[in-house]
Amino acid sequence: GAVVSQHPSRVICKSGTSVKIECRSLDFQATTMFWYRQFPKQSLMLMATSNEGSKATYEQGVEKDKFLINHASLTLSTLTVTSAHPEDSSFYICSASGGTSDSYEQYFGPGTRLTVT
Amino acid sequence: RKEVEQDPGPFNVPEGATVAFNCTYSNSASQSFFWYRQDCRKEPKLLMSVYSSGNEDGRFTAQLNRASQYISLLIRDSKLSDSATYLCVVSASKIIFGSGTRLSIRP
């Protein structure tokens, strides 16, 4: 299957700082990338959907000014958690799809575990 | 009612057993269905797509029942390595993950 990488895999930051997470599709062009958050023992929750070259579409309740998403190329999307707080500590997972935003299989990155102290 | 519902389990079955679980969805306009497997503290991995005609991949069989709005996953001859959380994914206007069913296979 297609390969999606994420970097960093783990990050610990202090409250108030910003953290950038990169998501790359290594062997295919990802027209759509998704960002998810998963709290312990809970399901994946979609945060936003981004299509290359356009603004991300955020899910209800997700602050677009706090979670900045950039999808500047067909192989790279970034999520920046600005002014992070302890409640932002979570497992952030990106996925990439080569098809339309709702009908194609998604390939997931390995995730980034964020801990805000 | 949740848009996608799964029995959280855990299902605890002996090695070699057959186990099945369902996932119900509320949006009749849903078009795409998938089963993902997620190991503890890892990302989900696609297990199989679910087609209208049903599909089988080795020990795994997935079926779709549009009339009753559910998908199912059947695992035959279960192995210890099948222990994981199984997430169903339903896609209509957006993609929605179920909360997962935990499966534990005991020796």
PDB file of C-alpha atoms in Angstrom:
ATOM      1  CA  GLY A   1       0.000   0.000   0.000  1.00  0.00           C
ATOM      2  CA  ALA A   2       0.883   3.658  -0.191  1.00  0.00           C
ATOM      3  CA  VAL A   3       3.264   5.110   2.370  1.00  0.00           C
ATOM      4  CA  VAL A   4       2.583   8.176   4.451  1.00  0.00           C
ATOM      5  CA  SER A   5       5.140   9.534   6.853  1.00  0.00           C
ATOM      6  CA  GLN A   6       4.708  11.890   9.763  1.00  0.00           C
ATOM      7  CA  HIS A   7       7.262  13.905  11.630  1.00  0.00           C
ATOM      8  CA  PRO A   8       7.947  14.141  14.481  1.00  0.00           C
ATOM      9  CA  SER A   9       6.664  10.919  15.996  1.00  0.00           C
ATOM     10  CA  ARG A  10       6.773  12.367  19.498  1.00  0.00           C
ATOM     11  CA  VAL A  11       7.024  15.891  20.755  1.00  0.00           C
ATOM     12  CA  ILE A  12       6.946  17.419  24.198  1.00  0.00           C
ATOM     13  CA  CYS A  13       6.488  21.144  24.399  1.00  0.00           C
ATOM     14  CA  LYS A  14       5.774  23.768  26.986  1.00  0.00           C
ATOM     15  CA  SER A  15       2.417  25.418  27.303  1.00  0.00           C
ATOM     16  CA  GLY A  16       2.128  28.463  25.064  1.00  0.00           C
ATOM     17  CA  THR A  17       4.525  27.306  22.398  1.00  0.00           C
ATOM     18  CA  SER A  18       3.656  26.194  18.865  1.00  0.00           C
ATOM     19  CA  VAL A  19       4.303  22.813  17.329  1.00  0.00           C
ATOM     20  CA  LYS A  20       4.412  21.902  13.651  1.00  0.00           C
ATOM     21  CA  ILE A  21       3.650  18.396  12.450  1.00  0.00           C
ATOM     22  CA  GLU A  22       4.471  17.310   8.916  1.00  0.00           C
ATOM     23  CA  CYS A  23       2.631  14.719   6.888  1.00  0.00           C
ATOM     24  CA  ARG A  24       4.107  13.439   3.649  1.00  0.00           C
ATOM     25  CA  SER A  25       2.864  10.998   1.044  1.00  0.00           C
ATOM     26  CA  LEU A  26       6.005   9.263  -0.136  1.00  0.00           C
ATOM     27  CA  ASP A  27       4.968   7.367  -3.231  1.00  0.00           C
ATOM     28  CA  PHE A  28       1.779   8.930  -4.478  1.00  0.00           C
ATOM     29  CA  GLN A  29       0.201  12.307  -4.975  1.00  0.00           C
ATOM     30  CA  ALA A  30      -2.271  13.086  -2.248  1.00  0.00           C
ATOM     31  CA  THR A  31      -4.971  15.367  -3.531  1.00  0.00           C
ATOM     32  CA  THR A  32      -6.637  15.258  -0.151  1.00  0.00           C
ATOM     33  CA  MET A  33      -5.152  14.994   3.294  1.00  0.00           C
ATOM     34  CA  PHE A  34      -6.980  14.577   6.542  1.00  0.00           C
ATOM     35  CA  TRP A  35      -5.962  15.427  10.077  1.00  0.00           C
ATOM     36  CA  TYR A  36      -7.317  13.455  12.996  1.00  0.00           C
ATOM     37  CA  ARG A  37      -6.928  13.586  16.735  1.00  0.00           C
ATOM     38  CA  GLN A  38      -7.298  10.615  19.015  1.00  0.00           C
ATOM     39  CA  PHE A  39      -7.541  10.823  22.789  1.00  0.00           C
ATOM     40  CA  PRO A  40      -6.768   7.700  24.839  1.00  0.00           C
ATOM     41  CA  LYS A  41      -9.310   4.916  24.374  1.00  0.00           C
ATOM     42  CA  GLN A  42     -11.369   7.051  22.034  1.00  0.00           C
ATOM     43  CA  SER A  43     -11.968   6.937  18.338  1.00  0.00           C
ATOM     44  CA  LEU A  44     -10.315   9.024  15.720  1.00  0.00           C
ATOM     45  CA  MET A  45     -11.941  12.412  15.407  1.00  0.00           C
ATOM     46  CA  LEU A  46     -11.601  14.233  12.126  1.00  0.00           C
ATOM     47  CA  MET A  47     -10.260  17.729  12.646  1.00  0.00           C
ATOM     48  CA  ALA A  48      -9.994  19.004   9.117  1.00  0.00           C
ATOM     49  CA  THR A  49      -9.795  18.070   5.472  1.00  0.00           C
ATOM     50  CA  SER A  50      -7.365  19.784   3.166  1.00  0.00           C
ATOM     51  CA  ASN A  51      -7.087  19.762  -0.573  1.00  0.00           C
ATOM     52  CA  GLU A  52      -3.868  20.777  -2.220  1.00  0.00           C
ATOM     53  CA  GLY A  53      -3.739  24.473  -2.942  1.00  0.00           C
ATOM     54  CA  SER A  54      -6.913  25.420  -1.136  1.00  0.00           C
ATOM     55  CA  LYS A  55      -7.950  26.274   2.395  1.00  0.00           C
ATOM     56  CA  ALA A  56      -8.680  23.468   4.783  1.00  0.00           C
ATOM     57  CA  THR A  57     -12.221  22.611   5.795  1.00  0.00           C
ATOM     58  CA  TYR A  58     -12.479  22.349   9.555  1.00  0.00           C
ATOM     59  CA  GLU A  59     -14.925  20.223  11.485  1.00  0.00           C
ATOM     60  CA  GLN A  60     -17.300  21.852  13.879  1.00  0.00           C
ATOM     61  CA  GLY A  61     -15.635  22.717  17.147  1.00  0.00           C
ATOM     62  CA  VAL A  62     -12.104  22.784  15.754  1.00  0.00           C
ATOM     63  CA  GLU A  63     -10.533  26.241  15.904  1.00  0.00           C
ATOM     64  CA  LYS A  64      -8.936  27.062  12.589  1.00  0.00           C
ATOM     65  CA  ASP A  65      -6.789  29.800  14.129  1.00  0.00           C
ATOM     66  CA  LYS A  66      -5.395  27.364  16.648  1.00  0.00           C
ATOM     67  CA  PHE A  67      -4.821  24.448  14.317  1.00  0.00           C
ATOM     68  CA  LEU A  68      -3.232  25.876  11.198  1.00  0.00           C
ATOM     69  CA  ILE A  69      -3.179  23.564   8.225  1.00  0.00           C
ATOM     70  CA  ASN A  70      -1.151  24.084   5.097  1.00  0.00           C
ATOM     71  CA  HIS A  71      -1.320  21.776   2.097  1.00  0.00           C
ATOM     72  CA  ALA A  72       1.041  23.490  -0.281  1.00  0.00           C
ATOM     73  CA  SER A  73       1.954  20.501  -2.425  1.00  0.00           C
ATOM     74  CA  LEU A  74       0.559  17.152  -3.437  1.00  0.00           C
ATOM     75  CA  THR A  75       2.930  15.386  -1.082  1.00  0.00           C
ATOM     76  CA  LEU A  76       3.059  17.589   1.995  1.00  0.00           C
ATOM     77  CA  SER A  77       0.587  18.909   4.527  1.00  0.00           C
ATOM     78  CA  THR A  78       1.451  20.503   7.834  1.00  0.00           C
ATOM     79  CA  LEU A  79      -0.521  21.010  11.015  1.00  0.00           C
ATOM     80  CA  THR A  80       0.636  23.684  13.416  1.00  0.00           C
ATOM     81  CA  VAL A  81      -0.785  23.672  16.904  1.00  0.00           C
ATOM     82  CA  THR A  82      -0.433  27.269  18.025  1.00  0.00           C
ATOM     83  CA  SER A  83      -0.177  28.334  21.656  1.00  0.00           C
ATOM     84  CA  ALA A  84      -0.479  24.742  22.778  1.00  0.00           C
ATOM     85  CA  HIS A  85      -2.091  23.914  26.106  1.00  0.00           C
ATOM     86  CA  PRO A  86      -2.104  20.698  28.123  1.00  0.00           C
ATOM     87  CA  GLU A  87      -5.579  19.833  26.842  1.00  0.00           C
ATOM     88  CA  ASP A  88      -4.103  19.724  23.330  1.00  0.00           C
ATOM     89  CA  SER A  89      -2.029  16.718  24.360  1.00  0.00           C
ATOM     90  CA  SER A  90      -3.183  13.947  22.088  1.00  0.00           C
ATOM     91  CA  PHE A  91      -2.269  11.585  19.286  1.00  0.00           C
ATOM     92  CA  TYR A  92      -2.442  13.432  15.967  1.00  0.00           C
ATOM     93  CA  ILE A  93      -2.716  11.321  12.845  1.00  0.00           C
ATOM     94  CA  CYS A  94      -2.765  12.410   9.250  1.00  0.00           C
ATOM     95  CA  SER A  95      -4.033  10.427   6.321  1.00  0.00           C
ATOM     96  CA  ALA A  96      -3.755  10.910   2.614  1.00  0.00           C
ATOM     97  CA  SER A  97      -5.986  10.019  -0.237  1.00  0.00           C
ATOM     98  CA  GLY A  98      -5.410  10.123  -3.938  1.00  0.00           C
ATOM     99  CA  GLY A  99      -9.083  10.398  -4.785  1.00  0.00           C
ATOM    100  CA  THR A 100     -11.968  12.612  -3.918  1.00  0.00           C
ATOM    101  CA  SER A 101     -12.407  13.655  -0.347  1.00  0.00           C
ATOM    102  CA  ASP A 102     -15.058  11.154   0.585  1.00  0.00           C
ATOM    103  CA  SER A 103     -14.834   8.020  -1.436  1.00  0.00           C
ATOM    104  CA  TYR A 104     -11.304   6.763  -1.605  1.00  0.00           C
ATOM    105  CA  GLU A 105      -9.259   4.715   0.761  1.00  0.00           C
ATOM    106  CA  GLN A 106      -7.033   6.592   3.109  1.00  0.00           C
ATOM    107  CA  TYR A 107      -3.481   5.800   4.027  1.00  0.00           C
ATOM    108  CA  PHE A 108      -2.458   6.825   7.490  1.00  0.00           C
ATOM    109  CA  GLY A 109       0.742   8.249   8.810  1.00  0.00           C
ATOM    110  CA  PRO A 110       2.227   6.692  11.954  1.00  0.00           C
ATOM    111  CA  GLY A 111       0.954   9.510  14.119  1.00  0.00           C
ATOM    112  CA  THR A 112       2.502  12.154  16.328  1.00  0.00           C
ATOM    113  CA  ARG A 113       2.136  11.981  20.074  1.00  0.00           C
ATOM    114  CA  LEU A 114       2.013  15.493  21.453  1.00  0.00           C
ATOM    115  CA  THR A 115       2.484  16.173  25.128  1.00  0.00           C
ATOM    116  CA  VAL A 116       2.082  19.731  26.350  1.00  0.00           C
ATOM    117  CA  THR A 117       3.487  20.385  29.809  1.00  0.00           C
TER     118      THR A 117
ATOM    119  CA  ARG B   1     -28.097   8.252  17.713  1.00  0.00           C
ATOM    120  CA  LYS B   2     -24.431   8.185  16.705  1.00  0.00           C
ATOM    121  CA  GLU B   3     -23.712   8.334  13.001  1.00  0.00           C
ATOM    122  CA  VAL B   4     -21.609   5.189  13.200  1.00  0.00           C
ATOM    123  CA  GLU B   5     -21.954   2.733  16.056  1.00  0.00           C
ATOM    124  CA  GLN B   6     -19.915  -0.239  17.070  1.00  0.00           C
ATOM    125  CA  ASP B   7     -20.023  -2.552  20.054  1.00  0.00           C
ATOM    126  CA  PRO B   8     -16.860  -1.554  21.939  1.00  0.00           C
ATOM    127  CA  GLY B   9     -16.301  -5.087  23.225  1.00  0.00           C
ATOM    128  CA  PRO B  10     -13.935  -6.423  24.279  1.00  0.00           C
ATOM    129  CA  PHE B  11     -14.555  -9.662  22.469  1.00  0.00           C
ATOM    130  CA  ASN B  12     -12.388 -12.304  24.075  1.00  0.00           C
ATOM    131  CA  VAL B  13     -12.286 -15.501  22.032  1.00  0.00           C
ATOM    132  CA  PRO B  14      -9.998 -18.538  21.851  1.00  0.00           C
ATOM    133  CA  GLU B  15      -7.534 -18.995  19.056  1.00  0.00           C
ATOM    134  CA  GLY B  16      -9.125 -20.738  16.111  1.00  0.00           C
ATOM    135  CA  ALA B  17     -12.609 -19.426  16.813  1.00  0.00           C
ATOM    136  CA  THR B  18     -14.769 -17.516  14.395  1.00  0.00           C
ATOM    137  CA  VAL B  19     -15.793 -14.065  15.482  1.00  0.00           C
ATOM    138  CA  ALA B  20     -18.040 -11.494  13.880  1.00  0.00           C
ATOM    139  CA  PHE B  21     -19.014  -7.975  14.667  1.00  0.00           C
ATOM    140  CA  ASN B  22     -21.249  -5.394  13.115  1.00  0.00           C
ATOM    141  CA  CYS B  23     -21.218  -1.686  12.617  1.00  0.00           C
ATOM    142  CA  THR B  24     -24.400   0.305  12.081  1.00  0.00           C
ATOM    143  CA  TYR B  25     -24.643   3.633  10.324  1.00  0.00           C
ATOM    144  CA  SER B  26     -27.407   6.204  10.279  1.00  0.00           C
ATOM    145  CA  ASN B  27     -26.918   8.004   6.979  1.00  0.00           C
ATOM    146  CA  SER B  28     -28.655   6.102   4.208  1.00  0.00           C
ATOM    147  CA  ALA B  29     -26.716   8.150   1.650  1.00  0.00           C
ATOM    148  CA  SER B  30     -23.428   6.600   2.760  1.00  0.00           C
ATOM    149  CA  GLN B  31     -21.509   5.315  -0.202  1.00  0.00           C
ATOM    150  CA  SER B  32     -18.177   3.921   0.911  1.00  0.00           C
ATOM    151  CA  PHE B  33     -17.425   1.540   3.706  1.00  0.00           C
ATOM    152  CA  PHE B  34     -14.185   0.224   5.119  1.00  0.00           C
ATOM    153  CA  TRP B  35     -12.794  -1.810   7.968  1.00  0.00           C
ATOM    154  CA  TYR B  36      -9.565  -0.627   9.557  1.00  0.00           C
ATOM    155  CA  ARG B  37      -7.449  -2.332  12.144  1.00  0.00           C
ATOM    156  CA  GLN B  38      -5.694  -0.362  14.844  1.00  0.00           C
ATOM    157  CA  ASP B  39      -3.117  -1.802  17.178  1.00  0.00           C
ATOM    158  CA  CYS B  40      -2.510  -0.191  20.543  1.00  0.00           C
ATOM    159  CA  ARG B  41      -0.933   3.255  20.192  1.00  0.00           C
ATOM    160  CA  LYS B  42      -0.492   2.827  16.451  1.00  0.00           C
ATOM    161  CA  GLU B  43      -2.165   4.329  13.438  1.00  0.00           C
ATOM    162  CA  PRO B  44      -5.135   2.596  11.774  1.00  0.00           C
ATOM    163  CA  LYS B  45      -4.368   0.376   8.817  1.00  0.00           C
ATOM    164  CA  LEU B  46      -6.828  -0.479   6.111  1.00  0.00           C
ATOM    165  CA  LEU B  47      -8.022  -4.043   6.458  1.00  0.00           C
ATOM    166  CA  MET B  48     -10.503  -4.151   3.635  1.00  0.00           C
ATOM    167  CA  SER B  49     -13.044  -2.192   1.697  1.00  0.00           C
ATOM    168  CA  VAL B  50     -16.644  -3.305   1.896  1.00  0.00           C
ATOM    169  CA  TYR B  51     -18.449  -3.688  -1.386  1.00  0.00           C
ATOM    170  CA  SER B  52     -22.154  -4.093  -2.004  1.00  0.00           C
ATOM    171  CA  SER B  53     -21.577  -7.656  -3.141  1.00  0.00           C
ATOM    172  CA  GLY B  54     -19.488  -8.419  -0.089  1.00  0.00           C
ATOM    173  CA  ASN B  55     -15.857  -9.362  -0.245  1.00  0.00           C
ATOM    174  CA  GLU B  56     -13.496 -11.894   1.180  1.00  0.00           C
ATOM    175  CA  ASP B  57      -9.792 -11.743   1.809  1.00  0.00           C
ATOM    176  CA  GLY B  58      -8.382 -14.916   3.267  1.00  0.00           C
ATOM    177  CA  ARG B  59      -9.887 -15.417   6.703  1.00  0.00           C
ATOM    178  CA  PHE B  60     -11.710 -12.100   6.602  1.00  0.00           C
ATOM    179  CA  THR B  61     -15.147 -11.541   5.112  1.00  0.00           C
ATOM    180  CA  ALA B  62     -16.892  -8.192   4.979  1.00  0.00           C
ATOM    181  CA  GLN B  63     -20.500  -7.638   4.082  1.00  0.00           C
ATOM    182  CA  LEU B  64     -22.777  -4.682   3.581  1.00  0.00           C
ATOM    183  CA  ASN B  65     -26.477  -4.663   4.318  1.00  0.00           C
ATOM    184  CA  ARG B  66     -27.898  -1.433   2.952  1.00  0.00           C
ATOM    185  CA  ALA B  67     -31.481  -2.219   3.910  1.00  0.00           C
ATOM    186  CA  SER B  68     -30.578  -2.528   7.569  1.00  0.00           C
ATOM    187  CA  GLN B  69     -27.698  -0.071   7.319  1.00  0.00           C
ATOM    188  CA  TYR B  70     -24.902  -2.105   8.762  1.00  0.00           C
ATOM    189  CA  ILE B  71     -21.623  -3.625   7.739  1.00  0.00           C
ATOM    190  CA  SER B  72     -20.108  -6.722   9.216  1.00  0.00           C
ATOM    191  CA  LEU B  73     -16.699  -8.272   9.592  1.00  0.00           C
ATOM    192  CA  LEU B  74     -16.208 -11.999  10.040  1.00  0.00           C
ATOM    193  CA  ILE B  75     -12.877 -13.464  11.059  1.00  0.00           C
ATOM    194  CA  ARG B  76     -12.423 -17.201  10.699  1.00  0.00           C
ATOM    195  CA  ASP B  77      -9.763 -19.353  12.348  1.00  0.00           C
ATOM    196  CA  SER B  78      -8.676 -16.421  14.489  1.00  0.00           C
ATOM    197  CA  LYS B  79      -5.006 -15.988  15.290  1.00  0.00           C
ATOM    198  CA  LEU B  80      -3.326 -14.375  18.261  1.00  0.00           C
ATOM    199  CA  SER B  81      -2.124 -11.664  15.902  1.00  0.00           C
ATOM    200  CA  ASP B  82      -5.719 -10.703  15.134  1.00  0.00           C
ATOM    201  CA  SER B  83      -5.941  -9.068  18.555  1.00  0.00           C
ATOM    202  CA  ALA B  84      -6.554  -5.387  17.844  1.00  0.00           C
ATOM    203  CA  THR B  85      -9.253  -2.780  17.655  1.00  0.00           C
ATOM    204  CA  TYR B  86     -11.339  -2.914  14.501  1.00  0.00           C
ATOM    205  CA  LEU B  87     -12.729   0.377  13.268  1.00  0.00           C
ATOM    206  CA  CYS B  88     -15.473   0.697  10.743  1.00  0.00           C
ATOM    207  CA  VAL B  89     -15.451   3.722   8.504  1.00  0.00           C
ATOM    208  CA  VAL B  90     -18.448   5.083   6.685  1.00  0.00           C
ATOM    209  CA  SER B  91     -18.297   7.801   4.110  1.00  0.00           C
ATOM    210  CA  ALA B  92     -21.128  10.006   2.873  1.00  0.00           C
ATOM    211  CA  SER B  93     -20.544  13.724   2.756  1.00  0.00           C
ATOM    212  CA  LYS B  94     -17.661  13.159   5.124  1.00  0.00           C
ATOM    213  CA  ILE B  95     -15.716  10.308   6.565  1.00  0.00           C
ATOM    214  CA  ILE B  96     -16.757   9.020   9.954  1.00  0.00           C
ATOM    215  CA  PHE B  97     -14.956   6.485  12.082  1.00  0.00           C
ATOM    216  CA  GLY B  98     -16.686   4.193  14.496  1.00  0.00           C
ATOM    217  CA  SER B  99     -15.301   4.057  17.997  1.00  0.00           C
ATOM    218  CA  GLY B 100     -13.915   0.588  17.388  1.00  0.00           C
ATOM    219  CA  THR B 101     -14.444  -2.936  18.622  1.00  0.00           C
ATOM    220  CA  ARG B 102     -11.687  -4.445  20.716  1.00  0.00           C
ATOM    221  CA  LEU B 103     -10.846  -8.037  19.924  1.00  0.00           C
ATOM    222  CA  SER B 104      -8.617 -10.164  22.090  1.00  0.00           C
ATOM    223  CA  ILE B 105      -7.617 -13.648  21.001  1.00  0.00           C
ATOM    224  CA  ARG B 106      -6.460 -15.953  23.789  1.00  0.00           C
ATOM    225  CA  PRO B 107      -4.235 -19.022  23.328  1.00  0.00           C
TER     226      PRO B 107
END
